[in-house]
Amino acid sequence: MSGRDVVLRKVRRALGVTGEEAARRSAVAERLKKSEPNIIPERGKRDREGRVALFREMAEAVSATVERVAASDDVPTAIARYLREQNLPAAFRAGADPAIGALPWDREPNLTRLSGASDGRDTVGLSCAIAGVAESGTLVLVSGPDNPTTINFLPDAHIVMLSADDIAGDYETVWQRMRERFGAGKAPRTVNLVTGPSRSADIEQTLILGAHGPRALHIIVVG
Amino acid sequence: MNLTADRFKDNVRVALDDDQLQRALTHVRSNFIERRAKAVDALPEFEALREAARAVKDHALTHLDLYLEAYETRVAESGGHVHYAETAADARDVILNICRKAGARTVTKGKSMIAEEVDLNNHLEAHGVEPVETDLGEYIIQLRGEVPSHIIAPAVHVNQDQVEADFRRVHTHLAAERDLAEPTSLLAEARGVLRDRFLAADVGITGANFLVAETGTSIIVTNEGNGDLTQILPRIHIVIASIEKIVPTLEDATTILRLLARSATGQDMSVYTTLSTGPRRPDDPDGPDEYHVVILDNGRTAMLGTEFQDMLRCIRCGACMNHCPVYHAVGGHAYGATYPGPMGQVLDPAIFGLKATHDLPNASTFCGRCESVCPMKIPLPKMMRHWRDKEFERGLSPAPQRWGIRAWAFLARRPALYRLATGLMMRALGNLGSDRGRFQMLPFAGGWTAHRDLPAPEGRTFMSAYRAKAQNKGRKT
């Protein structure tokens, strides 16, 4: 008998069930199909501007830096300015996201843009988040050629573009949008919920930024 | 793993005399408690979320067979593999086989208590596969040849100067005169050393905080980002998780996530919450080629449907040990089994057998703080009492204790005799202690008087005082 059959048989014996009970099967099928929210905190239930403000407040509280630009055309200049201010090289790596490709990079001819996955030698990475979650200042990034996951973790500084329209109040809203985009019951290979730059408190409970992931997280809210 | 729970009392003596440990434990007593309280206060729905989270897990556990089936179907659809392991040995074999098939020489590891429970590192090492712990705390204790002393802060028993000494001892390729006086320089050094190991590893092993049946997704929650580098850089990603990590939907996982970091570290959310579903997709530029999930039983099905089922709601936040006066006094290693503190006192006997761990359910003052802070409302003291009952039934408790309980039971069933005996005893003790009001030494009470004085009784029992009061009252009316 396989390990699977042994464990499932033990579970069923312990619960006193066969696994064939129609009521149990339909309860499980219903729950999986409906994906109903449980309790959603009031905190995130605000209008668009309220969500942007809360997102910013929460992200800054966990040591991310946040700036807002009026339109996506302003992003290259914002990136160039941030890199200068932080004494970072004028070069970054980004994926094939059309939202990044379509930006007017010719406005900042000194910026070097590398594309593809990171191999650990990049100082700065740029990604597009599919959403932000206001209740905790969290970014939602998904894997794929548009935004390789390695860019979220290997560079020292991570810059993330986020459309103000994509800032949701809570996670449940994001899951619903993901189902619409990727199909029910399906998920991209990786979904990263990122709340601030990496940190550790493993030495005498002293919180230090910059563990294995980025030391700095800069969020550019567009719109 | 080195199971020393059968020497619990000796371990405690050693821990109480360990100055380094006692210094380190001061951080547990203050930081964790304050940070949690602040985060909980800032979320008005916290209590309601506890109830909702309990309902999620109770539902998942009573339908566990069906959710496991739904989960494995989704994992297979996304191109991953699910392996079931009935025992710790089965889990070790499955993982070693995957490593061997891949010709793996080094394995990076994200923090996983299940990997500790099945003693994975020693097994891999014994078979020529080098495991590299990448969580800073786990890395520190791996250098020291220790096991975690806390489920979310594995090196909480180690002080900064000890970490510096360990790094100087092991990182001999770095300049001897380098400055490591600050925690930041220690972290930077670990980051540099481990970056090379991440990029060179053949296999990455992580645990899971949740397995989501709806999508076949495993979720890990970390702050450092090591778990993510562990799973996106090597060719193979292995997830090791126990059966009770299953939740139905992403909404259900979210409900528990809102409790997890607040209860653990006092954060609203940990820095990285990562959802992983299957191996790299055809057009993905990064991610693992293979994705395996090893689902472990190891004694858990024996808790299902029993008085210990509630324990399977545990989400490993560590709040119970952070608030436990016993843990504060002795630290995690004294417990001598994988899981320290109150949750361990209930879980360890189920995993490692009551015979080797029967002292653990007794290491409690029953103050109830663990239950009051448990985000999943697990009745920890009640379940410790269940284990104590079993300990007595199986004759595992020491003979003097068993005889003492029998003698007490004999008297307790005979109220007249009980009142007579306790009355005599109280009068005798009252007389003996009348001059000083306390005892510094007393026969049969050495366990108490070795550390503090025993207050002398007033000379009367509660029953006789109560009766006298009732009679007085009767006279007045």
Short mmCIF file of N, CA, C and O in Angstrom, two decimals, chain A residues 50-133:
data_model
loop_
_atom_site.label_atom_id
_atom_site.label_comp_id
_atom_site.label_asym_id
_atom_site.label_seq_id
_atom_site.Cartn_x
_atom_site.Cartn_y
_atom_site.Cartn_z
N GLY A 50 -8.38 57.19 -0.23
CA GLY A 50 -8.18 56.68 1.12
C GLY A 50 -7.30 55.43 1.11
O GLY A 50 -6.44 55.25 1.98
N ARG A 51 -7.50 54.59 0.11
CA ARG A 51 -6.69 53.36 0.01
C ARG A 51 -5.23 53.72 -0.30
O ARG A 51 -4.31 53.14 0.27
N VAL A 52 -5.04 54.67 -1.21
CA VAL A 52 -3.66 55.08 -1.54
C VAL A 52 -2.97 55.62 -0.29
O VAL A 52 -1.82 55.27 0.01
N ALA A 53 -3.70 56.45 0.47
CA ALA A 53 -3.10 57.05 1.66
C ALA A 53 -2.76 55.98 2.71
O ALA A 53 -1.68 56.00 3.31
N LEU A 54 -3.67 55.03 2.90
CA LEU A 54 -3.42 53.96 3.89
C LEU A 54 -2.27 53.06 3.44
O LEU A 54 -1.40 52.70 4.24
N PHE A 55 -2.27 52.76 2.13
CA PHE A 55 -1.18 51.93 1.60
C PHE A 55 0.17 52.59 1.90
O PHE A 55 1.11 51.95 2.39
N ARG A 56 0.24 53.88 1.64
CA ARG A 56 1.49 54.61 1.84
C ARG A 56 1.89 54.60 3.32
O ARG A 56 3.04 54.31 3.67
N GLU A 57 0.91 54.89 4.18
CA GLU A 57 1.18 54.93 5.62
C GLU A 57 1.70 53.57 6.12
O GLU A 57 2.69 53.50 6.85
N MET A 58 1.05 52.50 5.69
CA MET A 58 1.44 51.17 6.17
C MET A 58 2.79 50.75 5.59
O MET A 58 3.61 50.16 6.28
N ALA A 59 3.03 51.06 4.31
CA ALA A 59 4.31 50.67 3.69
C ALA A 59 5.47 51.43 4.33
O ALA A 59 6.53 50.87 4.59
N GLU A 60 5.23 52.72 4.62
CA GLU A 60 6.30 53.51 5.24
C GLU A 60 6.55 53.04 6.68
O GLU A 60 7.68 53.08 7.16
N ALA A 61 5.50 52.55 7.33
CA ALA A 61 5.67 52.06 8.70
C ALA A 61 6.57 50.83 8.77
O ALA A 61 7.15 50.53 9.81
N VAL A 62 6.70 50.11 7.65
CA VAL A 62 7.60 48.95 7.63
C VAL A 62 8.86 49.26 6.83
O VAL A 62 9.51 48.37 6.28
N SER A 63 9.21 50.56 6.75
CA SER A 63 10.50 51.00 6.20
C SER A 63 10.63 50.92 4.69
O SER A 63 11.74 50.95 4.17
N ALA A 64 9.51 50.80 3.98
CA ALA A 64 9.58 51.01 2.53
C ALA A 64 9.55 52.52 2.30
O ALA A 64 9.09 53.27 3.17
N THR A 65 10.06 52.98 1.14
CA THR A 65 9.88 54.39 0.79
C THR A 65 8.85 54.44 -0.34
O THR A 65 8.80 53.55 -1.18
N VAL A 66 8.01 55.47 -0.29
CA VAL A 66 6.91 55.55 -1.27
C VAL A 66 6.92 56.94 -1.88
O VAL A 66 7.05 57.94 -1.18
N GLU A 67 6.81 57.02 -3.22
CA GLU A 67 6.56 58.31 -3.85
C GLU A 67 5.43 58.13 -4.86
O GLU A 67 5.14 57.03 -5.31
N ARG A 68 4.75 59.23 -5.15
CA ARG A 68 3.63 59.14 -6.07
C ARG A 68 3.89 60.07 -7.24
O ARG A 68 4.30 61.21 -7.06
N VAL A 69 3.68 59.56 -8.45
CA VAL A 69 3.84 60.40 -9.64
C VAL A 69 2.49 60.48 -10.35
O VAL A 69 1.65 59.59 -10.21
N ALA A 70 2.31 61.54 -11.12
CA ALA A 70 1.00 61.77 -11.72
C ALA A 70 0.70 60.79 -12.85
O ALA A 70 -0.42 60.33 -13.01
N ALA A 71 1.73 60.45 -13.62
CA ALA A 71 1.51 59.58 -14.77
C ALA A 71 2.71 58.68 -14.99
O ALA A 71 3.80 58.97 -14.50
N SER A 72 2.51 57.60 -15.74
CA SER A 72 3.60 56.64 -15.94
C SER A 72 4.77 57.29 -16.67
O SER A 72 5.91 56.87 -16.51
N ASP A 73 4.50 58.32 -17.47
CA ASP A 73 5.60 59.00 -18.18
C ASP A 73 6.63 59.60 -17.22
O ASP A 73 7.77 59.85 -17.59
N ASP A 74 6.22 59.84 -15.99
CA ASP A 74 7.14 60.44 -15.01
C ASP A 74 8.06 59.42 -14.35
O ASP A 74 8.97 59.79 -13.60
N VAL A 75 7.81 58.13 -14.61
CA VAL A 75 8.54 57.09 -13.86
C VAL A 75 10.05 57.08 -14.14
O VAL A 75 10.84 57.02 -13.20
N PRO A 76 10.48 57.15 -15.42
CA PRO A 76 11.94 57.11 -15.64
C PRO A 76 12.68 58.20 -14.87
O PRO A 76 13.73 57.94 -14.26
N THR A 77 12.15 59.40 -14.85
CA THR A 77 12.80 60.49 -14.13
C THR A 77 12.81 60.22 -12.62
O THR A 77 13.80 60.48 -11.94
N ALA A 78 11.70 59.69 -12.12
CA ALA A 78 11.63 59.36 -10.69
C ALA A 78 12.68 58.32 -10.33
O ALA A 78 13.35 58.41 -9.29
N ILE A 79 12.86 57.32 -11.21
CA ILE A 79 13.86 56.28 -10.95
C ILE A 79 15.26 56.88 -10.96
O ILE A 79 16.07 56.62 -10.06
N ALA A 80 15.54 57.70 -11.98
CA ALA A 80 16.88 58.30 -12.09
C ALA A 80 17.19 59.13 -10.84
O ALA A 80 18.30 59.08 -10.29
N ARG A 81 16.19 59.89 -10.38
CA ARG A 81 16.39 60.73 -9.21
C ARG A 81 16.64 59.88 -7.96
O ARG A 81 17.55 60.13 -7.18
N TYR A 82 15.83 58.81 -7.80
CA TYR A 82 15.99 57.94 -6.63
C TYR A 82 17.40 57.32 -6.61
O TYR A 82 18.08 57.31 -5.57
N LEU A 83 17.86 56.84 -7.76
CA LEU A 83 19.17 56.19 -7.81
C LEU A 83 20.27 57.19 -7.46
O LEU A 83 21.22 56.86 -6.74
N ARG A 84 20.14 58.44 -7.97
CA ARG A 84 21.14 59.47 -7.64
C ARG A 84 21.15 59.74 -6.14
O ARG A 84 22.19 59.76 -5.50
N GLU A 85 19.96 59.95 -5.59
CA GLU A 85 19.86 60.28 -4.16
C GLU A 85 20.41 59.18 -3.25
O GLU A 85 20.93 59.44 -2.18
N GLN A 86 20.24 57.94 -3.69
CA GLN A 86 20.70 56.81 -2.86
C GLN A 86 22.13 56.40 -3.18
O GLN A 86 22.60 55.37 -2.67
N ASN A 87 22.79 57.19 -4.07
CA ASN A 87 24.15 56.83 -4.48
C ASN A 87 24.23 55.44 -5.09
O ASN A 87 25.18 54.69 -4.88
N LEU A 88 23.19 55.08 -5.86
CA LEU A 88 23.17 53.78 -6.52
C LEU A 88 23.57 53.96 -7.98
O LEU A 88 23.40 55.04 -8.54
N PRO A 89 24.14 52.93 -8.61
CA PRO A 89 24.51 53.05 -10.03
C PRO A 89 23.28 53.30 -10.90
O PRO A 89 22.17 52.89 -10.55
N ALA A 90 23.48 53.97 -12.02
CA ALA A 90 22.35 54.31 -12.91
C ALA A 90 22.03 53.14 -13.82
O ALA A 90 21.99 53.26 -15.05
N ALA A 91 21.85 51.97 -13.22
CA ALA A 91 21.55 50.77 -14.02
C ALA A 91 20.62 49.89 -13.21
O ALA A 91 20.72 49.84 -11.99
N PHE A 92 19.73 49.21 -13.90
CA PHE A 92 18.82 48.31 -13.19
C PHE A 92 18.41 47.18 -14.11
O PHE A 92 18.60 47.24 -15.32
N ARG A 93 17.84 46.13 -13.48
CA ARG A 93 17.35 45.01 -14.27
C ARG A 93 15.83 44.95 -14.16
O ARG A 93 15.27 45.22 -13.09
N ALA A 94 15.18 44.63 -15.28
CA ALA A 94 13.72 44.51 -15.28
C ALA A 94 13.31 43.41 -16.25
O ALA A 94 14.08 43.02 -17.13
N GLY A 95 12.09 42.90 -16.08
CA GLY A 95 11.56 41.88 -16.98
C GLY A 95 10.93 42.50 -18.21
O GLY A 95 11.13 43.68 -18.51
N ALA A 96 10.13 41.68 -18.90
CA ALA A 96 9.59 42.09 -20.19
C ALA A 96 8.21 42.74 -20.08
O ALA A 96 7.49 42.84 -21.06
N ASP A 97 7.85 43.19 -18.89
CA ASP A 97 6.52 43.78 -18.69
C ASP A 97 6.30 44.94 -19.66
O ASP A 97 7.08 45.90 -19.66
N PRO A 98 5.24 44.86 -20.48
CA PRO A 98 4.98 45.95 -21.44
C PRO A 98 4.82 47.30 -20.74
O PRO A 98 5.16 48.34 -21.33
N ALA A 99 4.33 47.28 -19.50
CA ALA A 99 4.16 48.54 -18.78
C ALA A 99 5.51 49.21 -18.52
O ALA A 99 5.59 50.44 -18.40
N ILE A 100 6.57 48.42 -18.42
CA ILE A 100 7.91 48.98 -18.25
C ILE A 100 8.49 49.37 -19.61
O ILE A 100 9.04 50.46 -19.79
N GLY A 101 8.29 48.48 -20.59
CA GLY A 101 8.82 48.73 -21.93
C GLY A 101 8.25 50.00 -22.55
O GLY A 101 8.93 50.69 -23.32
N ALA A 102 7.00 50.31 -22.22
CA ALA A 102 6.32 51.44 -22.86
C ALA A 102 6.70 52.79 -22.26
O ALA A 102 6.28 53.84 -22.76
N LEU A 103 7.50 52.79 -21.20
CA LEU A 103 7.84 54.07 -20.54
C LEU A 103 8.82 54.86 -21.41
O LEU A 103 9.61 54.29 -22.16
N PRO A 104 8.79 56.20 -21.32
CA PRO A 104 9.68 57.04 -22.16
C PRO A 104 11.11 57.07 -21.61
O PRO A 104 11.54 58.06 -21.00
N TRP A 105 11.83 55.98 -21.80
CA TRP A 105 13.19 55.87 -21.24
C TRP A 105 14.15 56.86 -21.88
O TRP A 105 15.20 57.17 -21.29
N ASP A 106 13.79 57.35 -23.09
CA ASP A 106 14.70 58.29 -23.77
C ASP A 106 14.84 59.60 -22.99
O ASP A 106 15.76 60.37 -23.21
N ARG A 107 13.93 59.81 -22.04
CA ARG A 107 14.05 61.01 -21.20
C ARG A 107 15.23 60.92 -20.24
O ARG A 107 15.67 61.93 -19.68
N GLU A 108 15.67 59.71 -19.96
CA GLU A 108 16.80 59.51 -19.04
C GLU A 108 17.85 58.66 -19.74
O GLU A 108 18.03 57.49 -19.45
N PRO A 109 18.57 59.25 -20.70
CA PRO A 109 19.49 58.47 -21.53
C PRO A 109 20.64 57.84 -20.74
O PRO A 109 21.27 56.90 -21.22
N ASN A 110 20.88 58.34 -19.52
CA ASN A 110 22.00 57.78 -18.74
C ASN A 110 21.64 56.49 -18.02
O ASN A 110 22.50 55.82 -17.46
N LEU A 111 20.36 56.15 -18.00
CA LEU A 111 19.93 54.93 -17.30
C LEU A 111 20.17 53.70 -18.18
O LEU A 111 19.79 53.69 -19.34
N THR A 112 20.79 52.68 -17.60
CA THR A 112 21.00 51.44 -18.34
C THR A 112 19.97 50.41 -17.88
O THR A 112 19.83 50.16 -16.68
N ARG A 113 19.26 49.83 -18.84
CA ARG A 113 18.23 48.85 -18.49
C ARG A 113 18.66 47.47 -18.99
O ARG A 113 18.88 47.27 -20.18
N LEU A 114 18.82 46.51 -18.06
CA LEU A 114 19.14 45.13 -18.41
C LEU A 114 17.86 44.33 -18.32
O LEU A 114 17.03 44.58 -17.45
N SER A 115 17.70 43.34 -19.21
CA SER A 115 16.44 42.59 -19.12
C SER A 115 16.68 41.11 -18.84
O SER A 115 17.76 40.59 -19.06
N GLY A 116 15.63 40.47 -18.32
CA GLY A 116 15.69 39.04 -18.00
C GLY A 116 15.84 38.80 -16.51
O GLY A 116 15.81 39.74 -15.71
N ALA A 117 16.00 37.52 -16.16
CA ALA A 117 16.11 37.15 -14.75
C ALA A 117 17.42 37.65 -14.16
O ALA A 117 18.39 37.89 -14.88
N SER A 118 17.45 37.84 -12.85
CA SER A 118 18.68 38.29 -12.19
C SER A 118 19.54 37.09 -11.80
O SER A 118 19.02 36.03 -11.44
N ASP A 119 20.86 37.27 -11.91
CA ASP A 119 21.75 36.18 -11.48
C ASP A 119 22.49 36.55 -10.19
O ASP A 119 23.42 35.89 -9.79
N GLY A 120 22.06 37.61 -9.56
CA GLY A 120 22.67 37.98 -8.29
C GLY A 120 23.70 39.08 -8.40
O GLY A 120 24.23 39.54 -7.40
N ARG A 121 23.99 39.54 -9.64
CA ARG A 121 25.01 40.58 -9.79
C ARG A 121 24.43 41.97 -9.98
O ARG A 121 25.16 42.93 -10.21
N ASP A 122 23.09 42.08 -9.93
CA ASP A 122 22.46 43.39 -10.13
C ASP A 122 22.34 44.12 -8.80
O ASP A 122 22.01 43.53 -7.79
N THR A 123 22.59 45.41 -8.83
CA THR A 123 22.43 46.21 -7.62
C THR A 123 20.98 46.66 -7.47
O THR A 123 20.46 46.78 -6.37
N VAL A 124 20.34 46.94 -8.63
CA VAL A 124 18.98 47.48 -8.58
C VAL A 124 18.06 46.65 -9.48
O VAL A 124 18.45 46.26 -10.59
N GLY A 125 16.85 46.38 -8.98
CA GLY A 125 15.84 45.69 -9.79
C GLY A 125 14.59 46.55 -9.89
O GLY A 125 14.29 47.33 -8.98
N LEU A 126 13.87 46.42 -11.01
CA LEU A 126 12.59 47.13 -11.18
C LEU A 126 11.50 46.13 -11.54
O LEU A 126 11.69 45.29 -12.42
N SER A 127 10.39 46.20 -10.85
CA SER A 127 9.26 45.32 -11.13
C SER A 127 7.98 46.11 -11.19
O SER A 127 7.90 47.23 -10.68
N CYS A 128 6.96 45.48 -11.80
CA CYS A 128 5.60 46.03 -11.76
C CYS A 128 4.77 45.12 -10.87
O CYS A 128 4.73 43.91 -11.08
N ALA A 129 4.10 45.70 -9.88
CA ALA A 129 3.21 44.90 -9.04
C ALA A 129 1.84 44.81 -9.71
O ALA A 129 1.42 45.77 -10.37
N ILE A 130 1.16 43.65 -9.53
CA ILE A 130 -0.19 43.58 -10.10
C ILE A 130 -1.20 44.24 -9.16
O ILE A 130 -2.30 44.59 -9.56
N ALA A 131 -0.79 44.40 -7.89
CA ALA A 131 -1.72 45.02 -6.93
C ALA A 131 -0.96 45.47 -5.70
O ALA A 131 0.18 45.06 -5.45
N GLY A 132 -1.62 46.34 -4.94
CA GLY A 132 -1.16 46.69 -3.61
C GLY A 132 -2.30 46.40 -2.65
O GLY A 132 -3.46 46.40 -3.05
N VAL A 133 -1.96 46.12 -1.39
CA VAL A 133 -3.00 45.88 -0.39
C VAL A 133 -2.86 46.95 0.69
O VAL A 133 -1.86 47.01 1.41
#
